[in-house]
XYZ file of C-alpha atoms in Angstrom:
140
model
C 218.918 70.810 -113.013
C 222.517 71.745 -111.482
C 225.048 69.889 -113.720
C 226.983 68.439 -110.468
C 223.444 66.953 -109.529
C 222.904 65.734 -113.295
C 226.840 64.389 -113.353
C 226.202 62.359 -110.131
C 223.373 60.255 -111.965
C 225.255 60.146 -114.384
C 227.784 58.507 -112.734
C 225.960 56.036 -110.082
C 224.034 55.144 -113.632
C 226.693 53.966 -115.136
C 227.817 52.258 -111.868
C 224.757 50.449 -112.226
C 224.954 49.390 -116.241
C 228.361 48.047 -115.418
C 227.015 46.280 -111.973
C 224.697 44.485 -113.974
C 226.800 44.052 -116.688
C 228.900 42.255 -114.440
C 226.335 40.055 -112.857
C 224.806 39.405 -116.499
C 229.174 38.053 -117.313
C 229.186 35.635 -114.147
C 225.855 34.452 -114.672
C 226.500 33.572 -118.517
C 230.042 32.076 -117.790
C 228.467 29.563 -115.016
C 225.524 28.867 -116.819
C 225.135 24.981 -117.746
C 222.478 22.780 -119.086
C 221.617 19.327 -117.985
C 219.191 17.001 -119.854
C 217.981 13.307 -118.902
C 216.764 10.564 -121.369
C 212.694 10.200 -121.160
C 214.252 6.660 -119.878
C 216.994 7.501 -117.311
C 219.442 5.704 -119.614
C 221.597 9.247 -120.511
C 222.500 12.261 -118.342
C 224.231 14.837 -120.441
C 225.359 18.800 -118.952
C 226.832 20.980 -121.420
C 228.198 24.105 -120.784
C 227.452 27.292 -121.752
C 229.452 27.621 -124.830
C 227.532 23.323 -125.036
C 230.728 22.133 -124.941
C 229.887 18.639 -122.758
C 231.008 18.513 -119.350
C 229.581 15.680 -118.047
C 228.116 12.228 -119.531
C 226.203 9.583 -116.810
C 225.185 6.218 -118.414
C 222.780 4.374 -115.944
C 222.082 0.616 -116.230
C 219.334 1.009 -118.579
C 222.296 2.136 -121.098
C 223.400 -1.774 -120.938
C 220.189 -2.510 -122.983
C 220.690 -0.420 -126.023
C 222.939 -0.941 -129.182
C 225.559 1.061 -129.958
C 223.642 2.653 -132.363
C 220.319 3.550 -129.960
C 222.950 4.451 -127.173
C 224.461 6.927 -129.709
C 221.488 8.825 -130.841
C 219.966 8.681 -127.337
C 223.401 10.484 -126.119
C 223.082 12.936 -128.916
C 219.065 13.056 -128.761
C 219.753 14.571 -124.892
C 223.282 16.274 -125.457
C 220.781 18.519 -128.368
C 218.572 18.720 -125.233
C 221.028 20.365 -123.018
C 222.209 22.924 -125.503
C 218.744 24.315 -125.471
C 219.121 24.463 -121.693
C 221.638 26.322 -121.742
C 221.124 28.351 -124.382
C 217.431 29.745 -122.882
C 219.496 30.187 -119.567
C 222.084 32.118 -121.156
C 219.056 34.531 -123.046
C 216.923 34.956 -120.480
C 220.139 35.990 -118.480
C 221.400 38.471 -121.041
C 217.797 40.024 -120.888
C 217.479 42.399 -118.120
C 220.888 44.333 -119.638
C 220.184 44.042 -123.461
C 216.139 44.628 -122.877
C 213.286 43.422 -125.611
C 215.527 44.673 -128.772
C 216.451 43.351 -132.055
C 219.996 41.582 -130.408
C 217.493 39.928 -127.698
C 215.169 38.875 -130.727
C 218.327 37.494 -132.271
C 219.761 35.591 -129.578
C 216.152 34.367 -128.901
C 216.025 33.147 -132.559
C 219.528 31.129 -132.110
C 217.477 29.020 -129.777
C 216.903 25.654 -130.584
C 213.817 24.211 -131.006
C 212.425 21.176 -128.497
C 212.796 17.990 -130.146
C 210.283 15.855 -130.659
C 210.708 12.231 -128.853
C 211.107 9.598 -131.039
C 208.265 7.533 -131.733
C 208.102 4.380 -130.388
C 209.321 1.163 -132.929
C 205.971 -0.749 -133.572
C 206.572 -4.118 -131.351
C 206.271 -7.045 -133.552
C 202.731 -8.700 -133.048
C 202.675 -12.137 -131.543
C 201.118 -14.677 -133.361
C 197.541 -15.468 -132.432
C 197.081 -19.353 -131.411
C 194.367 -19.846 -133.597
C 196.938 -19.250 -136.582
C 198.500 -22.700 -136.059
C 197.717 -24.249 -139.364
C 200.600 -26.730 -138.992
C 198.855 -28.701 -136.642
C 201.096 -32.237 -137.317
C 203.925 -30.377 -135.722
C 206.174 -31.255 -139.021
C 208.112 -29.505 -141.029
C 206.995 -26.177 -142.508
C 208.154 -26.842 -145.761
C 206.814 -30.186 -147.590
């Protein structure tokens, strides 16, 4: 091979590592992640560092404690990290390749939560359970 011809690869090569390079900088830098509540109540999109950029409360918020509304927020903020951070590894992939830094940046993911379970609603008692049937007072 003439070393002008094997130069000239060379070069449009690395023209090409640093054109995707590039692509791979603007994709990770716009990247975001956006999660909703399984009930609509929370919208959260993080960024790609998961700093939060945006928080939407719907109606359904009204209904919660302060407490619920808090853990829901956080429950779908944890959400959008993951987003983002799958975005941001499947983005880096193409330049860094199946290699140990992809298998580490893969491992940084975070897992899928769970949903909560459901609180057991109280049961209703039955109306054959009436065994104050003078209407009085419970205690006597």
């Amino acid at each position: 091979m003439d070393a002008n011809v094997w130069l000239r690869d060379y070069q449009q090569d690395i023209q090409n590592r640093l054109a995707r390079a590039e692509q791979v900088k603007e994709m990770v830098n716009s990247a975001t992640g956006s999660s909703r509540s399984a009930d609509g109540a929370v919208l959260v999109t993080v960024g790609p560092t998961g700093a939060l950029q945006d928080l939407q409360l719907s109606p359904k918020a009204d209904s919660l404690s302060s407490t619920q509304l808090a853990q829901l927020i956080l429950r779908t903020a944890r959400e959008a990290h993951r987003k983002v951070a799958e975005q941001m590894a499947q983005s880096v992939k193409p330049l860094i390749g199946d290699s140990e830094a992809m298998s580490f940046l893969e491992s940084q993911i975070p897992p899928a939560e769970e949903p909560p379970a459901a609180a057991p609603e109280r049961p209703t008692r039955p109306a054959w359970d009436d065994d104050n049937d003078d209407n009085g007072p419970i205690l006597r």
